[in-house]
CSV table of C-alpha atoms and ligand atoms in Angstrom, one decimal:
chain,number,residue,atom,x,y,z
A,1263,UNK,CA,-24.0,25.6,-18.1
A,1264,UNK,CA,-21.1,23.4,-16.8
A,1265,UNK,CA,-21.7,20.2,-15.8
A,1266,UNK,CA,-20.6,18.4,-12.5
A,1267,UNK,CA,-17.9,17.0,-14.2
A,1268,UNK,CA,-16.9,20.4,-15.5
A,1269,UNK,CA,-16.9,21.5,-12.1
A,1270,UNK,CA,-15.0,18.3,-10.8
A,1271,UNK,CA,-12.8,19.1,-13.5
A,1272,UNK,CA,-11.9,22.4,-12.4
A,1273,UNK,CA,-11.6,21.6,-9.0
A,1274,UNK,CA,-8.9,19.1,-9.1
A,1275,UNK,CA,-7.0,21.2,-11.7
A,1276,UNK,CA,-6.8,24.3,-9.2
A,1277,UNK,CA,-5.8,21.4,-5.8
A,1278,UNK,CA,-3.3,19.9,-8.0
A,1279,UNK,CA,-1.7,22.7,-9.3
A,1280,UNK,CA,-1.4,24.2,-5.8
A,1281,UNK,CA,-0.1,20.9,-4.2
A,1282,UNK,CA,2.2,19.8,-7.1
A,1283,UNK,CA,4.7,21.5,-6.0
A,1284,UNK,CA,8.4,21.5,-4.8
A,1285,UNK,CA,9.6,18.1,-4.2
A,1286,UNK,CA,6.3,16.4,-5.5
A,1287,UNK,CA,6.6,18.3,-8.8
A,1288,UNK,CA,10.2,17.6,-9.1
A,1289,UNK,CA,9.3,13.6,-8.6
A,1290,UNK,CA,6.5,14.3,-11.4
A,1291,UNK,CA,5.5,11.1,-13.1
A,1292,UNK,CA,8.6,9.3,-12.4
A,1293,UNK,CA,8.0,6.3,-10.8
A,1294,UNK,CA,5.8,3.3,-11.4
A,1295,UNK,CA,5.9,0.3,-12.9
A,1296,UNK,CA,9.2,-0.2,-14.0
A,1297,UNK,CA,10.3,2.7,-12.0
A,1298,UNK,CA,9.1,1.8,-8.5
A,1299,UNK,CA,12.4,2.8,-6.8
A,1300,UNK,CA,12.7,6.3,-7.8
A,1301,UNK,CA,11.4,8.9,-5.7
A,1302,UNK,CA,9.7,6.7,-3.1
A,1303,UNK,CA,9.9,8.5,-0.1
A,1304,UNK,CA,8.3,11.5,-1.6
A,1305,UNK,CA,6.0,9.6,-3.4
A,1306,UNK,CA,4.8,8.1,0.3
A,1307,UNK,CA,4.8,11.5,1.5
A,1308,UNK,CA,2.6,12.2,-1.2
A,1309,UNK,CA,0.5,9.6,-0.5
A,1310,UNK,CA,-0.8,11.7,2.8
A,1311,UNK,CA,-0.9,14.9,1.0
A,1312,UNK,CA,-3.4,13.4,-1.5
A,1313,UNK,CA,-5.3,11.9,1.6
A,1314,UNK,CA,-5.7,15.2,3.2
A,1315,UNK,CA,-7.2,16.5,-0.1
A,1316,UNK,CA,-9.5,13.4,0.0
A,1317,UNK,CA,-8.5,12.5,-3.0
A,1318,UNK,CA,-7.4,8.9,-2.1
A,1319,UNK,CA,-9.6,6.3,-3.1
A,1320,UNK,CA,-12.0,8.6,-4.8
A,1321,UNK,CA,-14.0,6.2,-6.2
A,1322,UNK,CA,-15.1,4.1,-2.8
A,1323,UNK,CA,-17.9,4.8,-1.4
A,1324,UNK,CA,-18.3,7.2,1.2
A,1325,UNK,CA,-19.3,5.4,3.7
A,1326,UNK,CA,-15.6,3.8,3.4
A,1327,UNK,CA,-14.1,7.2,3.3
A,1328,UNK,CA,-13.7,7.6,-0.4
A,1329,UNK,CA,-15.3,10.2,-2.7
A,1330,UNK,CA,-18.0,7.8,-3.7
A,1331,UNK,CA,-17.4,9.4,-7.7
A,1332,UNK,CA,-19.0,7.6,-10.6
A,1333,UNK,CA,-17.1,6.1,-13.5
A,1334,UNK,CA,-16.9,9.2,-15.2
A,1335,UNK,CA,-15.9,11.2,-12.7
A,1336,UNK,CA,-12.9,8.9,-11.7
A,1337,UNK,CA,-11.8,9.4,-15.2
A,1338,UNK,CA,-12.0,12.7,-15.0
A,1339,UNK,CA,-9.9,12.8,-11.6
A,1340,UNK,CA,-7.0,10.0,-13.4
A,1341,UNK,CA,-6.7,12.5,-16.6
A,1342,UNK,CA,-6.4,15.8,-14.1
A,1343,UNK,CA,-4.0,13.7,-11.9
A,1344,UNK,CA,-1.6,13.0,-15.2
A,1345,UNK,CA,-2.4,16.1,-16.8
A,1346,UNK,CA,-0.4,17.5,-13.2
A,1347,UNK,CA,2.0,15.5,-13.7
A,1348,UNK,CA,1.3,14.9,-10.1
A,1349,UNK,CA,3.6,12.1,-8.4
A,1350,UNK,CA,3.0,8.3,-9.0
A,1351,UNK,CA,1.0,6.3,-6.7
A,1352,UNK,CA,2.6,4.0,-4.2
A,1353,UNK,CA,-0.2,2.4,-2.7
A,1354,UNK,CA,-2.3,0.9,-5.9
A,1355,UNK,CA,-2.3,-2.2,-4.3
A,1356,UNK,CA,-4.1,-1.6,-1.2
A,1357,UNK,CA,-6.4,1.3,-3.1
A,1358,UNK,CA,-7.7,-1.3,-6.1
A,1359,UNK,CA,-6.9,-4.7,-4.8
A,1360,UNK,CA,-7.4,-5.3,-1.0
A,1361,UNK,CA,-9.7,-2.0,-0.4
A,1362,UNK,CA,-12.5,-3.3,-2.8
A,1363,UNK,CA,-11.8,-6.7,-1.3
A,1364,UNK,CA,-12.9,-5.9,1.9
A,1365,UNK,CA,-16.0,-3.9,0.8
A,1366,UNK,CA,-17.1,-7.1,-0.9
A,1367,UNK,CA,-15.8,-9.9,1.2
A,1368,UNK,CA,-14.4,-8.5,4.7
A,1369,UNK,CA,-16.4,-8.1,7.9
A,1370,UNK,CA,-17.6,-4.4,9.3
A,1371,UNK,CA,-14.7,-4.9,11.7
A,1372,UNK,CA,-12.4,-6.0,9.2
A,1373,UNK,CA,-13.3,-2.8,7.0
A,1374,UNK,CA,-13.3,-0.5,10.1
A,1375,UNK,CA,-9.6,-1.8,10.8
A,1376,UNK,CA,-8.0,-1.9,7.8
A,1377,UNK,CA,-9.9,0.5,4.8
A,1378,UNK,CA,-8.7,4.0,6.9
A,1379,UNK,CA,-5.3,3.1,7.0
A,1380,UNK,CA,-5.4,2.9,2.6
A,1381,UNK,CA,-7.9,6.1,2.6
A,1382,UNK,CA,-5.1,7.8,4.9
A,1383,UNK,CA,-1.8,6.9,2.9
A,1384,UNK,CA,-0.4,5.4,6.3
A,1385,UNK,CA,-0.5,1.8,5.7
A,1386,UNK,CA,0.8,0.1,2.4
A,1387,UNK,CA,-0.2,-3.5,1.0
A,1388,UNK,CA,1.4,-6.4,-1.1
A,1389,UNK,CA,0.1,-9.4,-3.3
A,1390,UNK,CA,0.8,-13.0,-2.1
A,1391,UNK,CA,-0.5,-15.2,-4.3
A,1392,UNK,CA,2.4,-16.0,-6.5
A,1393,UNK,CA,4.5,-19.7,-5.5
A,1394,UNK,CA,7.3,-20.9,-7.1
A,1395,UNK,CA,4.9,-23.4,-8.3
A,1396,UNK,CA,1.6,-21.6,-8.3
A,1397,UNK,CA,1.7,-18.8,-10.9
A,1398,UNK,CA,-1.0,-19.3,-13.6
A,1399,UNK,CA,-1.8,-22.4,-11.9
A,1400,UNK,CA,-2.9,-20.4,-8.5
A,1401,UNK,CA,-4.7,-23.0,-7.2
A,1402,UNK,CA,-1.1,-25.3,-6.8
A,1403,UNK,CA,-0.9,-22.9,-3.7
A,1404,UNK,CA,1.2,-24.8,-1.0
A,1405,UNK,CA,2.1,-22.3,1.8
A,1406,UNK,CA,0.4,-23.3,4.6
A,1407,UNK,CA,-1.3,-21.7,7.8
A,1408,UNK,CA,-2.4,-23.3,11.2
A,1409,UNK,CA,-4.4,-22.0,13.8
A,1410,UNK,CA,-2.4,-21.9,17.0
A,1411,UNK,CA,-3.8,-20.5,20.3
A,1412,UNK,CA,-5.7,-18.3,18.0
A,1413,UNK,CA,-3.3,-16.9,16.1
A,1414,UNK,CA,-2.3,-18.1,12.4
A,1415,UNK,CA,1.3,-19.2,11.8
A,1416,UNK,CA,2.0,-19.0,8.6
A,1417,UNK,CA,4.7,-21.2,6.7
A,1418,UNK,CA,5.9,-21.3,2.6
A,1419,UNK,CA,7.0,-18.8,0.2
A,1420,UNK,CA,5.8,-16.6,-2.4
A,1421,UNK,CA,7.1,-14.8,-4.9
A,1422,UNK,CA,7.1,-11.9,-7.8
A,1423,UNK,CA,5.7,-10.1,-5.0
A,1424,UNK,CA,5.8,-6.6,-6.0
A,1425,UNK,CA,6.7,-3.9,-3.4
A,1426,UNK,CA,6.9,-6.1,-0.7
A,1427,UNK,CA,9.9,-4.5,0.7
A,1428,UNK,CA,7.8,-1.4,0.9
A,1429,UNK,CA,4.7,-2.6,2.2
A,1430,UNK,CA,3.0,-3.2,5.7
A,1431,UNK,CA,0.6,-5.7,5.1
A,1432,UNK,CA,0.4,-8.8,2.6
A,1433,UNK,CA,-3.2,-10.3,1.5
A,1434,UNK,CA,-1.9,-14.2,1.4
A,1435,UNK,CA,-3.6,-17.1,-0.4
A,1436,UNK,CA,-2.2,-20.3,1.7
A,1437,UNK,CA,-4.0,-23.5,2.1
A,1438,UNK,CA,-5.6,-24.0,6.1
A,1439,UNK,CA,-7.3,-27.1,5.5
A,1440,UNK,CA,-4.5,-30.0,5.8
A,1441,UNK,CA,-4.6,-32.9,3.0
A,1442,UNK,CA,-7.2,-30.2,0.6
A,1443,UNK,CA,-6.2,-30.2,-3.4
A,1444,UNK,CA,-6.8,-27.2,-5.7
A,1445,UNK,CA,-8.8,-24.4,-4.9
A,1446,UNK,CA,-10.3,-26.1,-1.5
A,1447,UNK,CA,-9.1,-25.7,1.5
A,1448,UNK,CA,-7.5,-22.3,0.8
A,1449,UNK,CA,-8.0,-19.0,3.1
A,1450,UNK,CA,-7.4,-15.1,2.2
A,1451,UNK,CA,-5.0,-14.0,5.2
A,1452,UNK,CA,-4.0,-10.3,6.0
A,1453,UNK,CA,-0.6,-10.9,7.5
A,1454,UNK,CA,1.1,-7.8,8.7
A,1455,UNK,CA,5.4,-7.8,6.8
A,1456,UNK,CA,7.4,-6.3,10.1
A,1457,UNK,CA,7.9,-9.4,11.9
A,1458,UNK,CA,10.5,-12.0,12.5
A,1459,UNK,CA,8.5,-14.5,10.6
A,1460,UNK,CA,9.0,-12.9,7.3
A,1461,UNK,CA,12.0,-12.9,5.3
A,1462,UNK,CA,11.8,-10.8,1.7
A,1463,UNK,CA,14.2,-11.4,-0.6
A,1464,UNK,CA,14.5,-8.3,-3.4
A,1465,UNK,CA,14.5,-10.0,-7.0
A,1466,UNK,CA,16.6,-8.4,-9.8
A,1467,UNK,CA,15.1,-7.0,-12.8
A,1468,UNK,CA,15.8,-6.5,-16.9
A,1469,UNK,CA,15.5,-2.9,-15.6
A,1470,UNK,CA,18.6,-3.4,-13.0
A,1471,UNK,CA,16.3,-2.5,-9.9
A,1472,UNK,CA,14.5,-4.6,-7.8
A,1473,UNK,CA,10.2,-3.8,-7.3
A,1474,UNK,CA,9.3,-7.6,-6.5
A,1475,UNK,CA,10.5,-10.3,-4.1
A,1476,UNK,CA,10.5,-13.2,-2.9
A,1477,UNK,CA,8.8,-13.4,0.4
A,1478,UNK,CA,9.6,-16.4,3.1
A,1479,UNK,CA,7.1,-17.1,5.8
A,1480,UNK,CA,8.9,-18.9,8.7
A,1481,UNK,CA,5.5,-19.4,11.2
A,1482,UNK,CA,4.1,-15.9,11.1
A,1483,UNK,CA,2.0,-14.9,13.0
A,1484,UNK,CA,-1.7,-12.8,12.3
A,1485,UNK,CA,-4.4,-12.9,14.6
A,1486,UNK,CA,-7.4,-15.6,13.8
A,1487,UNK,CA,-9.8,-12.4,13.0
A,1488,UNK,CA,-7.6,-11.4,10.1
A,1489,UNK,CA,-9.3,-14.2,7.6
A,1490,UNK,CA,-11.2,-12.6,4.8
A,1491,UNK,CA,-14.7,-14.7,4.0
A,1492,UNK,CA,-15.0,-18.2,5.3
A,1493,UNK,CA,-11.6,-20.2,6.4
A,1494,UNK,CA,-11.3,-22.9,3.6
A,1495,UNK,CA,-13.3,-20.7,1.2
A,1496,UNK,CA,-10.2,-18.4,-0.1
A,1497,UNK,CA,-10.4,-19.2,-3.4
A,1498,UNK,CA,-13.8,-16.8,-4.0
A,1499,UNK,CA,-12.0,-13.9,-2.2
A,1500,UNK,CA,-8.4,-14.3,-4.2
A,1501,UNK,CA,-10.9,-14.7,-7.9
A,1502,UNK,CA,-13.0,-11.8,-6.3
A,1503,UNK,CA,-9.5,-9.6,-6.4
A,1504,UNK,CA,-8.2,-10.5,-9.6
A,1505,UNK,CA,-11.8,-9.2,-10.9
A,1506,UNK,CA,-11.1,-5.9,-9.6
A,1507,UNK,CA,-7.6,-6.0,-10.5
A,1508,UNK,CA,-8.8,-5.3,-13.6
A,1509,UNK,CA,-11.2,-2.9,-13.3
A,1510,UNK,CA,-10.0,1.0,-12.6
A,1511,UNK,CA,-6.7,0.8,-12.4
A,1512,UNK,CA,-6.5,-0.3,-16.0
A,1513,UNK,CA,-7.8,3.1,-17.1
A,1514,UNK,CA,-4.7,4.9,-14.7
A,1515,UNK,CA,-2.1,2.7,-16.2
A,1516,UNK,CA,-3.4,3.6,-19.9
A,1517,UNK,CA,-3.0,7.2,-19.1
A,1518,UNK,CA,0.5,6.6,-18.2
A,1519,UNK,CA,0.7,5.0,-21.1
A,1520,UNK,CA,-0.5,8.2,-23.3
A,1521,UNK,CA,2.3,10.3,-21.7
A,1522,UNK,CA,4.9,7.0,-22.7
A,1523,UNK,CA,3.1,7.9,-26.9
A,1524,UNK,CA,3.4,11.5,-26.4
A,1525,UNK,CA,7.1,11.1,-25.5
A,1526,UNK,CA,8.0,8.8,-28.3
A,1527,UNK,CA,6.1,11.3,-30.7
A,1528,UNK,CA,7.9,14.2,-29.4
A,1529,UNK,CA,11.3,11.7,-30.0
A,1530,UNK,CA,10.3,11.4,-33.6
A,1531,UNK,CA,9.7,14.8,-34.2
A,1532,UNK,CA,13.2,16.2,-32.9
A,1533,UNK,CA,14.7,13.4,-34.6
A,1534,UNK,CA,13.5,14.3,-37.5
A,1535,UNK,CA,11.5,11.1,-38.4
A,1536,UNK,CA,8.1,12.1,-38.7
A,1537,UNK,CA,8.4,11.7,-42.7
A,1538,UNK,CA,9.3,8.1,-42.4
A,1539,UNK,CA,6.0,6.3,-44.1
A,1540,UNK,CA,6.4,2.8,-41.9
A,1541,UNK,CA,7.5,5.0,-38.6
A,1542,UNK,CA,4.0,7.4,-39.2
A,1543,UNK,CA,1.9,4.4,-39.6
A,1544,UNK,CA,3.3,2.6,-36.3
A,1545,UNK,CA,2.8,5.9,-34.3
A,1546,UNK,CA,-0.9,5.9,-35.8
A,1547,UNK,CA,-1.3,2.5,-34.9
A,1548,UNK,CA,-0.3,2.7,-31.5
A,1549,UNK,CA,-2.6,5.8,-31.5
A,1550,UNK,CA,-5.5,4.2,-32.5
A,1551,UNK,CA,-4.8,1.4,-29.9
A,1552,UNK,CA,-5.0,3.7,-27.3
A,1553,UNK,CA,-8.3,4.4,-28.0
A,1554,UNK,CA,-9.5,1.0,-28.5
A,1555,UNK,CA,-8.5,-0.3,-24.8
A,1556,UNK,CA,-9.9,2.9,-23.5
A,1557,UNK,CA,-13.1,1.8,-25.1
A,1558,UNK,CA,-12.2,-1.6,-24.0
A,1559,UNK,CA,-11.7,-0.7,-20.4
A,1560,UNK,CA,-15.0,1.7,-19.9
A,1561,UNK,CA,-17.0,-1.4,-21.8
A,1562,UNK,CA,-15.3,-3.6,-19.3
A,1563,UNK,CA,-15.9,-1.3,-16.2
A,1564,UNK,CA,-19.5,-0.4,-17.2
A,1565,UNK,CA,-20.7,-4.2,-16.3
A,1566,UNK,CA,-18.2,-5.0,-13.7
A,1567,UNK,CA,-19.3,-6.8,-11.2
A,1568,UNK,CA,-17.4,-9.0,-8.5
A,1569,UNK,CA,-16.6,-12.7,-9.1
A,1570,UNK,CA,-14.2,-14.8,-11.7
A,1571,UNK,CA,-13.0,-12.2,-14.2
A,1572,UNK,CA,-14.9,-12.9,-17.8
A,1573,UNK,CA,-13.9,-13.3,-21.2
A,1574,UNK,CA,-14.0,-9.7,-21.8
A,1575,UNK,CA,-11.7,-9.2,-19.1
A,1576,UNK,CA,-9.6,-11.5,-21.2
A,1577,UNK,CA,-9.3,-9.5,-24.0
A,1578,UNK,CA,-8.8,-6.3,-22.5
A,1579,UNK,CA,-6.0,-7.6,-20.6
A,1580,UNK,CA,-4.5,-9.2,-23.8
A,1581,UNK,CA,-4.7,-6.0,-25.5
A,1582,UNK,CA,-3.2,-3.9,-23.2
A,1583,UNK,CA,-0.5,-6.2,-22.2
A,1584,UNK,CA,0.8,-6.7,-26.2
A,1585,UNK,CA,0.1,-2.8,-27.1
A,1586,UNK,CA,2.5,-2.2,-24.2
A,1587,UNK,CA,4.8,-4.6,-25.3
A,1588,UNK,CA,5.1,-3.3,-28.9
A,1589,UNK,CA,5.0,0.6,-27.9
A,1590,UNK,CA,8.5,-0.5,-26.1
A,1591,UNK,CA,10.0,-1.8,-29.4
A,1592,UNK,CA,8.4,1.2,-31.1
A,1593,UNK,CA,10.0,3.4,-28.5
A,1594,UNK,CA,13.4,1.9,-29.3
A,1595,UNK,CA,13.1,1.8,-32.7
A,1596,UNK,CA,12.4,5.4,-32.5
A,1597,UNK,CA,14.9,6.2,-30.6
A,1598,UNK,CA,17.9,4.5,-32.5
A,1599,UNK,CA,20.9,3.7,-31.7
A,1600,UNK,CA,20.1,6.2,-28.6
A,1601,UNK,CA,18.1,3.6,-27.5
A,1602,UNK,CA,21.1,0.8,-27.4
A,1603,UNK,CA,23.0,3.1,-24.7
A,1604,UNK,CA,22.3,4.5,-21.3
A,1605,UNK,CA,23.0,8.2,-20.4
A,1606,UNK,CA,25.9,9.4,-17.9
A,1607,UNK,CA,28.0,7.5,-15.5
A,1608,UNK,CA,26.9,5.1,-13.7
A,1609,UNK,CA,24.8,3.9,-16.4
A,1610,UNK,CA,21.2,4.8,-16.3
A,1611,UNK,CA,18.2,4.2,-18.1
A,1612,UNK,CA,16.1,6.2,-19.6
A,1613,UNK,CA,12.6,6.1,-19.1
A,1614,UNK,CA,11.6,4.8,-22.2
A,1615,UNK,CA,14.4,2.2,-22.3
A,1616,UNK,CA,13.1,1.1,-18.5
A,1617,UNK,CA,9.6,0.5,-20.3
A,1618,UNK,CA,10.8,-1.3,-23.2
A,1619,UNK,CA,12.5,-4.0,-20.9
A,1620,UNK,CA,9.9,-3.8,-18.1
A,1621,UNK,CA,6.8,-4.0,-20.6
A,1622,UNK,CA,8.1,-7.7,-20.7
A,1623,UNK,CA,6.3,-8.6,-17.6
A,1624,UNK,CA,3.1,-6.6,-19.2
A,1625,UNK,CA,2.4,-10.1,-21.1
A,1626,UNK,CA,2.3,-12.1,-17.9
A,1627,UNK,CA,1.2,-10.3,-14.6
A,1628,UNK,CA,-1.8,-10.6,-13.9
A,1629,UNK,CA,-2.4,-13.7,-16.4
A,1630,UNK,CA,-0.1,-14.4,-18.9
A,1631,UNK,CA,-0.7,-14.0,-23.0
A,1632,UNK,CA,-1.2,-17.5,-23.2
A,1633,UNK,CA,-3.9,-17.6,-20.0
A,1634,UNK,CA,-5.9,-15.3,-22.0
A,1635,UNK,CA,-5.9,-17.0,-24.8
A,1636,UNK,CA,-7.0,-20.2,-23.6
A,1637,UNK,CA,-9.8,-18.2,-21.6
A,1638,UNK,CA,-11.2,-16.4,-25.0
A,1639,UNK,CA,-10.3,-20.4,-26.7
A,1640,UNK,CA,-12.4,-22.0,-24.5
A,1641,UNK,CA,-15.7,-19.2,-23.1
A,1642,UNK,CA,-15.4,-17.1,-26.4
A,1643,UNK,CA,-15.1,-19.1,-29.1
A,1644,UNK,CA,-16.2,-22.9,-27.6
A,1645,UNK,CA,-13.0,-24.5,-28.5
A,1646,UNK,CA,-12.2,-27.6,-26.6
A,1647,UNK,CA,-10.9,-27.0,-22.9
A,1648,UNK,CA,-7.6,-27.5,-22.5
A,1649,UNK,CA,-7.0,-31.1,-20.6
A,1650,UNK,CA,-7.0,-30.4,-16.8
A,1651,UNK,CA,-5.0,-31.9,-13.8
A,1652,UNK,CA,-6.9,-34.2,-11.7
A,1653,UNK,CA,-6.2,-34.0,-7.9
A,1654,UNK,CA,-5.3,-37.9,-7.1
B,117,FAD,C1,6.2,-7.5,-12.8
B,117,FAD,C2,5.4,-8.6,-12.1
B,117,FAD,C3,4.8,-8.3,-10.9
B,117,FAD,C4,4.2,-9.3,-10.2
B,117,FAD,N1,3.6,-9.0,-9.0
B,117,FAD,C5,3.0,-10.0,-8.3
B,117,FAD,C6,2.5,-9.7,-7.0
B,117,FAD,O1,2.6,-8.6,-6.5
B,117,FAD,N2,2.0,-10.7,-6.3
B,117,FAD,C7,1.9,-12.0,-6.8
B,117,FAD,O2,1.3,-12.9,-6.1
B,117,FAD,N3,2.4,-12.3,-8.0
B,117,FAD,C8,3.0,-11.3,-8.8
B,117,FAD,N4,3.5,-11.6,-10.0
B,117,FAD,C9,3.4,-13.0,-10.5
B,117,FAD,C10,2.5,-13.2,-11.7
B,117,FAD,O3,1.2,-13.3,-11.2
B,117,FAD,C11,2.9,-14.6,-12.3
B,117,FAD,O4,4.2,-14.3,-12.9
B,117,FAD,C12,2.0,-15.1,-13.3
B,117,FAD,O5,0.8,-15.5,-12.7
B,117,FAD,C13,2.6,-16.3,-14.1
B,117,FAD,O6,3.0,-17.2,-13.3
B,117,FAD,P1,4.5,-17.8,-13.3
B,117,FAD,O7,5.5,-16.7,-13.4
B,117,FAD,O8,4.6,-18.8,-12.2
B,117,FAD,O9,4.6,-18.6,-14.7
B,117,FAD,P2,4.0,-20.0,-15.1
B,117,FAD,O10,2.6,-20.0,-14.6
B,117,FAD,O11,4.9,-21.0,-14.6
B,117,FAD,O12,4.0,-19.9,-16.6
B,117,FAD,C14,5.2,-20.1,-17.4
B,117,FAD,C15,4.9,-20.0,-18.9
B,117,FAD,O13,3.9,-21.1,-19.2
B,117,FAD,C16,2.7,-20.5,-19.8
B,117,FAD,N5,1.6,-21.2,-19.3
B,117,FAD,C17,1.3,-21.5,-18.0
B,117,FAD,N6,0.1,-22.2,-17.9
B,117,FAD,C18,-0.4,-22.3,-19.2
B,117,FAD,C19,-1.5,-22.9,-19.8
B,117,FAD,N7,-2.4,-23.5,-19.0
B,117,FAD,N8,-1.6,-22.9,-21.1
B,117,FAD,C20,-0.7,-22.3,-21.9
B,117,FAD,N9,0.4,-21.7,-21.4
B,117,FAD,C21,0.6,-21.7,-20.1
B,117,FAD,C22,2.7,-19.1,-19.3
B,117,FAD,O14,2.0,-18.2,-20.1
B,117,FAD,C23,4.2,-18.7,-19.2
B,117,FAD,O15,4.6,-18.3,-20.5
B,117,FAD,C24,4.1,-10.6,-10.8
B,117,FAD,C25,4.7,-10.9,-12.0
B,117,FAD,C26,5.4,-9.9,-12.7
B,117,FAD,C27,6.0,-10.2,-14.0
């Protein structure tokens, strides 16, 4: 007897092969991190296509217009969806980050604003946590916002923030309380991007494109209802994001990441290579790493619950982050002196050459290498805490 997931299974397999089609089977898998500005027109036409499926934001509950699916069944969805080779997503951000945020933290109006607009496709979201001086050190935040004839005006700059040329709306972590040190004093705002106010500033990358910015705030404006949780009590909210930051999404990147394997296997093969002792060990390596942050990530999302990510989030991330990393040098190595070129005039990267330079940033988005390690350092394995900055 097949089971629901069998069933599941099968369903998305016969949408997906009738909606991956024409120009959203021609944008395939391109796209991405790495590769955010390829195809993304389609990509946000896609976005409503999917929506009118219902299959955005399948694992919310339904009650929030999702799909309410279990665990499983969202895996089963993700391996369907790359198995399609159905077109990245373009709004990850609003689906994994400020979605769940809301559920946990936002008000009944707040959710009945701002969740249908992700669920629909329509409306697109951006990250501004990220200062100049506030990158691991989050709580350095210094962009301000004041309450004036209740509005907010928001003031400072962020930056790294990824697709906010794109995006309609920015979750921003800026400090409302005057004179307040650290993580007091800080509130969770939801600005809307099109207004004079804002000024984003596309950032060049290794890759030659540009998929983060920096972002000016020149006294923007959002309306005094658009606070998630308590004013001065932002700091929950922003740790409550980063928790599910790394929660489902993880397991879609890592598929991504088994089509990036299966590429680079397919590159060894044709270049004859597959008899090279130390090349067949690093392809079983990377291999058996696959397997060990899917078990990572399922462990991880089986006892996720909101609040400051734990160790275990920790290790995941470190895992991931330096698999990624070495499956680029693997990729180039693979590839040769291929890999040293780009193809056709005006030069061009491959895909696999775009992930070996952009699977830099891997090791610090999102807490950097060294983060981790102090996290495992200190909650894992009791080793004295690093010395902190007191506020004077
Ligand atoms: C591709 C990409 C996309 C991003 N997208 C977004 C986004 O959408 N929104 C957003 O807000 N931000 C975004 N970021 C920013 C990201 O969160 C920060 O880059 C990250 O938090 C690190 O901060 P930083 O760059 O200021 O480096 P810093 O914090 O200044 O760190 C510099 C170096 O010092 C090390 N270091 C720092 N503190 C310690 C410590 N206590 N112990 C040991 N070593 C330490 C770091 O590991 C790093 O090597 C993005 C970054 C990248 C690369």
């Amino acid at each position: 007897m097949a089971s629901a997931d069998d069933a599941l299974r099968a369903e998305v397999r016969g949408w997906m092969a009738a909606h991956v089609v024409g120009e959203f089977a021609e944008a395939g898998a391109e796209g991405g991190p790495g590769s955010e500005h390829l195809h993304v027109d389609v990509r946000r036409r896609w976005e409503r296509v999917l929506a009118g499926g219902g299959w955005t934001c399948v694992g919310w509950p339904k009650a929030h217009g999702g799909r309410g699916l279990s665990l499983s069944q969202q895996l089963v969805f993700l391996e369907e969806y790359v198995r399609a080779g159905a077109p990245t997503r373009v709004n990850v951000i609003g689906e994994t980050l400020l979605g769940p945020t809301l559920m946990a933290f936002g008000t009944p109006e707040q959710q009945a604003r701002f969740l249908p607009g992700i669920v629909a496709g329509e409306e697109l979201w951006c990250q501004g946590y990220s200062e100049p001086d506030a990158g691991s050190d989050l709580a350095n935040v210094k962009t301000t916002a004041t309450l004036v004839d209740g509005e907010w005006r928001v003031t400072g700059q962020k930056v790294w923030t990824s697709l906010a040329h794109e995006a309609d709306w920015c979750f921003v972590v800026c400090r409302t309380e005057p004179g307040s040190v650290r993580h007091r004093g800080l509130s969770y705002l939801l600005v809307p991007m099109g207004q004079p106010g804002i000024e984003i500033r596309p950032i060049v990358q290794l890759t030659g494109t540009s998929e983060f910015n920096e972002v000016f705030f020149d006294a923007a404006r959002t309306a005094e209802e658009h606070v998630v949780g308590a004013p001065g009590e932002g700091w929950k909210v922003a740790m409550g994001t980063l928790a599910f930051e790394r929660g489902i999404s993880t397991l879609s990147v890592q598929l991504g990441f088994e089509r990036e394997l299966a590429e680079i296997i397919d590159c060894a093969r044709a270049g004859g290579r597959v008899d090279e002792p130390v090349l067949r060990d690093r392809l079983a390596r990377a291999w058996v790493g696959l397997r060990i942050m899917r078990v990572l990530a399922l462990r991880g999302l089986a006892g996720h619950e909101v609040g400051t990510p734990g160790p275990e989030a920790s290790v995941t991330k470190l895992y991931w982050a330096s698999w990624h990393r070495d499956l680029g040098n693997l990729a180039i190595d693979v590839l040769g002196a291929r890999g040293l070129v780009g193809e056709g005039f005006p030069y061009e990267l491959s895909a696999l050459q775009r992930s070996f330079l952009f699977a830099r940033s891997d090791t610090i988005y999102g807490g950097s290498n060294e983060v981790q390690h102090n996290v495992i350092g200190e909650r894992v394995l009791g080793l004295p805490a690093e010395p902190k900055v007191v506020p004077t």
